Each structure stands twice: as structure tokens, then as C-alpha cells.
Amino acid sequence: MPHAALNRLLVVATLAVLSAAQAADPPKQGSFGKGKAGGPLLTRAELRECMARQQRVRAQSDETVKAQAELDKEKTEVNQLGAALKEKLAALDRTDADAVAAYNQQAQAFDQRVDAYNALTPAFNAKVDALKAEREGFAKACENRRFDEKDEIAIKNGK
């Protein structure tokens, strides 16, 4: 067999082996959610944005849970102060000017605390709305979308 024909045969055989190896070992895929089989893969840029969005959702969720716990704690304390103030009013000697002045001062401080609590609520609601919007954006763009795990590794390695 001539030398050129042998080289071509080796090249064809090598390509056939490589093609078979690639066909037998498809790229590993991950997904956000269950991932739809047969749907298009996320590009690396889309995957990068989805990963960033997922991190934002997690961070905002953590912040919201923490803020909710703080609000709940403050609400409990305000309710307890309100109940204590109500008991003091029931037992208040209205003929004692000093006792009435002390009660009025406590009631005013309580009202200020209630106002401060009420002022926190719109900011918390804005955080909840922002979290909801970020979750919806993630769901629309990323959830149940597949991606190549090599792209995920590359992104995590800063590429």
C-alpha cells in the first residue's frame, strides 16, 4: 500500500475513533430546576447571568428572613409594651398629677415606638417586592433551563 494511502487510512480511522468517543460521552449537563430535555442549552453568558441571579435571590431571601425576624421581634415587644401600658392605665390614680404625667410620658414613648415600627413596614414590603421580582425574573429566564457543566465550572473559575 502506498505511503499516502496509509496516512489517509490512519487519519480516517483516528477521526472515526474520536467521533465514536465523543458520541459515547455526551457533555454533562446541569439545570436550574428539572430542565427540559431537548431544549436549547443556556449560553455561557446566559448561564453567568442565571448564576448571578440565583445568588441575588439567595442573598435577598436571607436578608428578608432576617428583616422579618427583626420586625416580628419588634412587633412582639410593642404588643407587650402596649398591654403593660393598658394595665397601668387601669390601675392609674388619676388624682395623682405625678402618676398621670409619668403615664403620659410612657404613652408618648410608646406612640413613638409604634410610629417607628410602622415606618419600617414600607421598607420591608419594598424588599419583599424586590425579592419577588428577582425570583420571577430567575424563573422566567433560568428555571428549568439546561446548561453545560463545563461552562459552569469555567464561570466558577473566573472565565
Tab-separated table of C-alpha atoms in Angstrom:
chain	number	residue	atom	x	y	z
A	1	MET	CA	0.000	0.000	0.000
A	2	PRO	CA	1.431	3.390	-0.880
A	3	HIS	CA	2.520	5.648	1.974
A	4	ALA	CA	-0.052	8.439	1.213
A	5	ALA	CA	-2.936	5.979	1.178
A	6	LEU	CA	-1.802	4.537	4.501
A	7	ASN	CA	-1.694	8.020	6.037
A	8	ARG	CA	-5.223	8.751	4.807
A	9	LEU	CA	-6.431	5.477	6.223
A	10	LEU	CA	-4.858	6.294	9.600
A	11	VAL	CA	-6.430	9.770	9.598
A	12	VAL	CA	-9.861	8.363	8.758
A	13	ALA	CA	-9.525	5.676	11.435
A	14	THR	CA	-8.416	8.239	14.021
A	15	LEU	CA	-11.338	10.536	13.183
A	16	ALA	CA	-13.744	7.604	13.425
A	17	VAL	CA	-12.398	6.675	16.857
A	18	LEU	CA	-12.603	10.284	18.062
A	19	SER	CA	-16.133	10.676	16.714
A	20	ALA	CA	-17.234	7.472	18.419
A	21	ALA	CA	-15.650	8.567	21.696
A	22	GLN	CA	-17.403	11.920	21.531
A	23	ALA	CA	-20.736	10.331	20.654
A	24	ALA	CA	-20.418	7.855	23.517
A	25	ASP	CA	-19.526	10.581	26.029
A	26	PRO	CA	-22.012	13.465	25.610
A	27	PRO	CA	-21.282	16.624	27.589
A	28	LYS	CA	-22.591	16.586	31.131
A	29	GLN	CA	-25.489	18.886	31.670
A	30	GLY	CA	-26.944	20.553	34.704
A	31	SER	CA	-30.099	22.563	35.063
A	32	PHE	CA	-31.878	25.044	37.255
A	33	GLY	CA	-34.887	23.012	38.299
A	34	LYS	CA	-35.695	19.894	36.303
A	35	GLY	CA	-34.542	21.112	32.902
A	36	LYS	CA	-36.449	20.309	29.751
A	37	ALA	CA	-34.865	17.552	27.707
A	38	GLY	CA	-34.209	18.595	24.144
A	39	GLY	CA	-34.494	22.312	24.824
A	40	PRO	CA	-31.663	24.657	23.962
A	41	LEU	CA	-28.741	24.931	26.369
A	42	LEU	CA	-28.016	28.210	28.068
A	43	THR	CA	-25.110	30.056	26.555
A	44	ARG	CA	-22.187	30.787	28.863
A	45	ALA	CA	-23.306	34.432	29.125
A	46	GLU	CA	-26.872	33.372	29.966
A	47	LEU	CA	-25.574	30.862	32.497
A	48	ARG	CA	-23.373	33.537	34.087
A	49	GLU	CA	-26.413	35.826	34.438
A	50	CYS	CA	-28.544	32.987	35.830
A	51	MET	CA	-25.896	32.106	38.384
A	52	ALA	CA	-25.649	35.761	39.433
A	53	ARG	CA	-29.431	35.979	39.651
A	54	GLN	CA	-29.571	32.838	41.739
A	55	GLN	CA	-27.035	34.359	44.153
A	56	ARG	CA	-29.067	37.582	44.354
A	57	VAL	CA	-32.226	35.611	45.104
A	58	ARG	CA	-30.447	33.706	47.880
A	59	ALA	CA	-28.937	36.868	49.376
A	60	GLN	CA	-32.222	38.763	49.212
A	61	SER	CA	-34.069	35.799	50.714
A	62	ASP	CA	-31.619	35.685	53.614
A	63	GLU	CA	-31.947	39.461	54.149
A	64	THR	CA	-35.735	39.248	54.011
A	65	VAL	CA	-35.886	36.398	56.515
A	66	LYS	CA	-33.598	38.338	58.856
A	67	ALA	CA	-35.647	41.537	58.467
A	68	GLN	CA	-38.868	39.575	59.052
A	69	ALA	CA	-37.461	38.132	62.280
A	70	GLU	CA	-36.439	41.606	63.454
A	71	LEU	CA	-39.876	43.007	62.610
A	72	ASP	CA	-41.593	40.130	64.385
A	73	LYS	CA	-39.443	40.697	67.457
A	74	GLU	CA	-40.200	44.413	67.459
A	75	LYS	CA	-43.918	43.749	66.988
A	76	THR	CA	-43.917	41.352	69.954
A	77	GLU	CA	-42.157	43.925	72.122
A	78	VAL	CA	-44.532	46.703	71.041
A	79	ASN	CA	-47.540	44.495	71.793
A	80	GLN	CA	-46.130	43.639	75.225
A	81	LEU	CA	-45.480	47.312	75.963
A	82	GLY	CA	-48.982	48.160	74.818
A	83	ALA	CA	-50.505	45.523	77.107
A	84	ALA	CA	-48.383	46.733	80.042
A	85	LEU	CA	-49.379	50.328	79.351
A	86	LYS	CA	-53.048	49.324	79.250
A	87	GLU	CA	-52.686	47.638	82.654
A	88	LYS	CA	-51.004	50.768	84.046
A	89	LEU	CA	-53.881	52.879	82.762
A	90	ALA	CA	-56.415	50.641	84.502
A	91	ALA	CA	-54.519	50.972	87.785
A	92	LEU	CA	-53.647	54.679	87.338
A	93	ASP	CA	-54.567	57.011	90.193
A	94	ARG	CA	-55.949	59.907	88.184
A	95	THR	CA	-55.874	62.191	91.214
A	96	ASP	CA	-52.054	61.929	91.413
A	97	ALA	CA	-50.662	64.500	88.956
A	98	ASP	CA	-47.165	62.975	89.029
A	99	ALA	CA	-48.533	59.496	88.221
A	100	VAL	CA	-50.622	60.905	85.364
A	101	ALA	CA	-47.609	62.819	83.981
A	102	ALA	CA	-45.430	59.675	84.207
A	103	TYR	CA	-48.104	57.630	82.432
A	104	ASN	CA	-48.469	60.272	79.696
A	105	GLN	CA	-44.703	60.249	79.178
A	106	GLN	CA	-44.730	56.432	78.850
A	107	ALA	CA	-47.695	56.601	76.485
A	108	GLN	CA	-45.899	59.154	74.329
A	109	ALA	CA	-42.762	56.979	74.205
A	110	PHE	CA	-44.958	54.011	73.278
A	111	ASP	CA	-46.611	56.000	70.469
A	112	GLN	CA	-43.176	56.944	69.121
A	113	ARG	CA	-42.120	53.305	69.132
A	114	VAL	CA	-45.310	52.309	67.304
A	115	ASP	CA	-44.657	55.045	64.725
A	116	ALA	CA	-41.069	53.806	64.286
A	117	TYR	CA	-42.323	50.245	63.794
A	118	ASN	CA	-44.903	51.405	61.274
A	119	ALA	CA	-42.189	53.316	59.396
A	120	LEU	CA	-40.199	50.083	58.979
A	121	THR	CA	-43.031	48.279	57.248
A	122	PRO	CA	-42.911	50.042	53.844
A	123	ALA	CA	-39.163	49.408	53.540
A	124	PHE	CA	-39.695	45.756	54.384
A	125	ASN	CA	-42.532	45.493	51.867
A	126	ALA	CA	-40.240	47.017	49.222
A	127	LYS	CA	-37.633	44.327	49.996
A	128	VAL	CA	-40.290	41.640	49.639
A	129	ASP	CA	-41.437	43.106	46.309
A	130	ALA	CA	-37.833	43.266	45.041
A	131	LEU	CA	-37.287	39.656	46.063
A	132	LYS	CA	-40.492	38.597	44.347
A	133	ALA	CA	-39.455	40.384	41.134
A	134	GLU	CA	-35.980	38.814	41.230
A	135	ARG	CA	-37.478	35.349	41.782
A	136	GLU	CA	-39.877	35.849	38.883
A	137	GLY	CA	-37.037	37.033	36.659
A	138	PHE	CA	-34.961	33.999	37.598
A	139	ALA	CA	-37.893	31.667	36.974
A	140	LYS	CA	-38.602	33.177	33.577
A	141	ALA	CA	-35.007	33.287	32.327
A	142	CYS	CA	-33.344	30.381	34.100
A	143	GLU	CA	-35.607	27.903	35.795
A	144	ASN	CA	-35.900	24.546	34.082
A	145	ARG	CA	-33.162	25.524	31.617
A	146	ARG	CA	-30.256	23.223	30.951
A	147	PHE	CA	-26.597	24.173	30.732
A	148	ASP	CA	-23.268	22.546	30.040
A	149	GLU	CA	-21.478	21.776	33.303
A	150	LYS	CA	-18.164	22.706	31.659
A	151	ASP	CA	-19.499	26.255	31.291
A	152	GLU	CA	-20.493	26.287	34.958
A	153	ILE	CA	-17.014	25.168	36.005
A	154	ALA	CA	-15.406	27.753	33.734
A	155	ILE	CA	-17.559	30.532	35.222
A	156	LYS	CA	-16.740	29.447	38.763
A	157	ASN	CA	-13.054	29.522	37.801
A	158	GLY	CA	-13.425	33.112	36.607
A	159	LYS	CA	-13.522	32.525	32.862
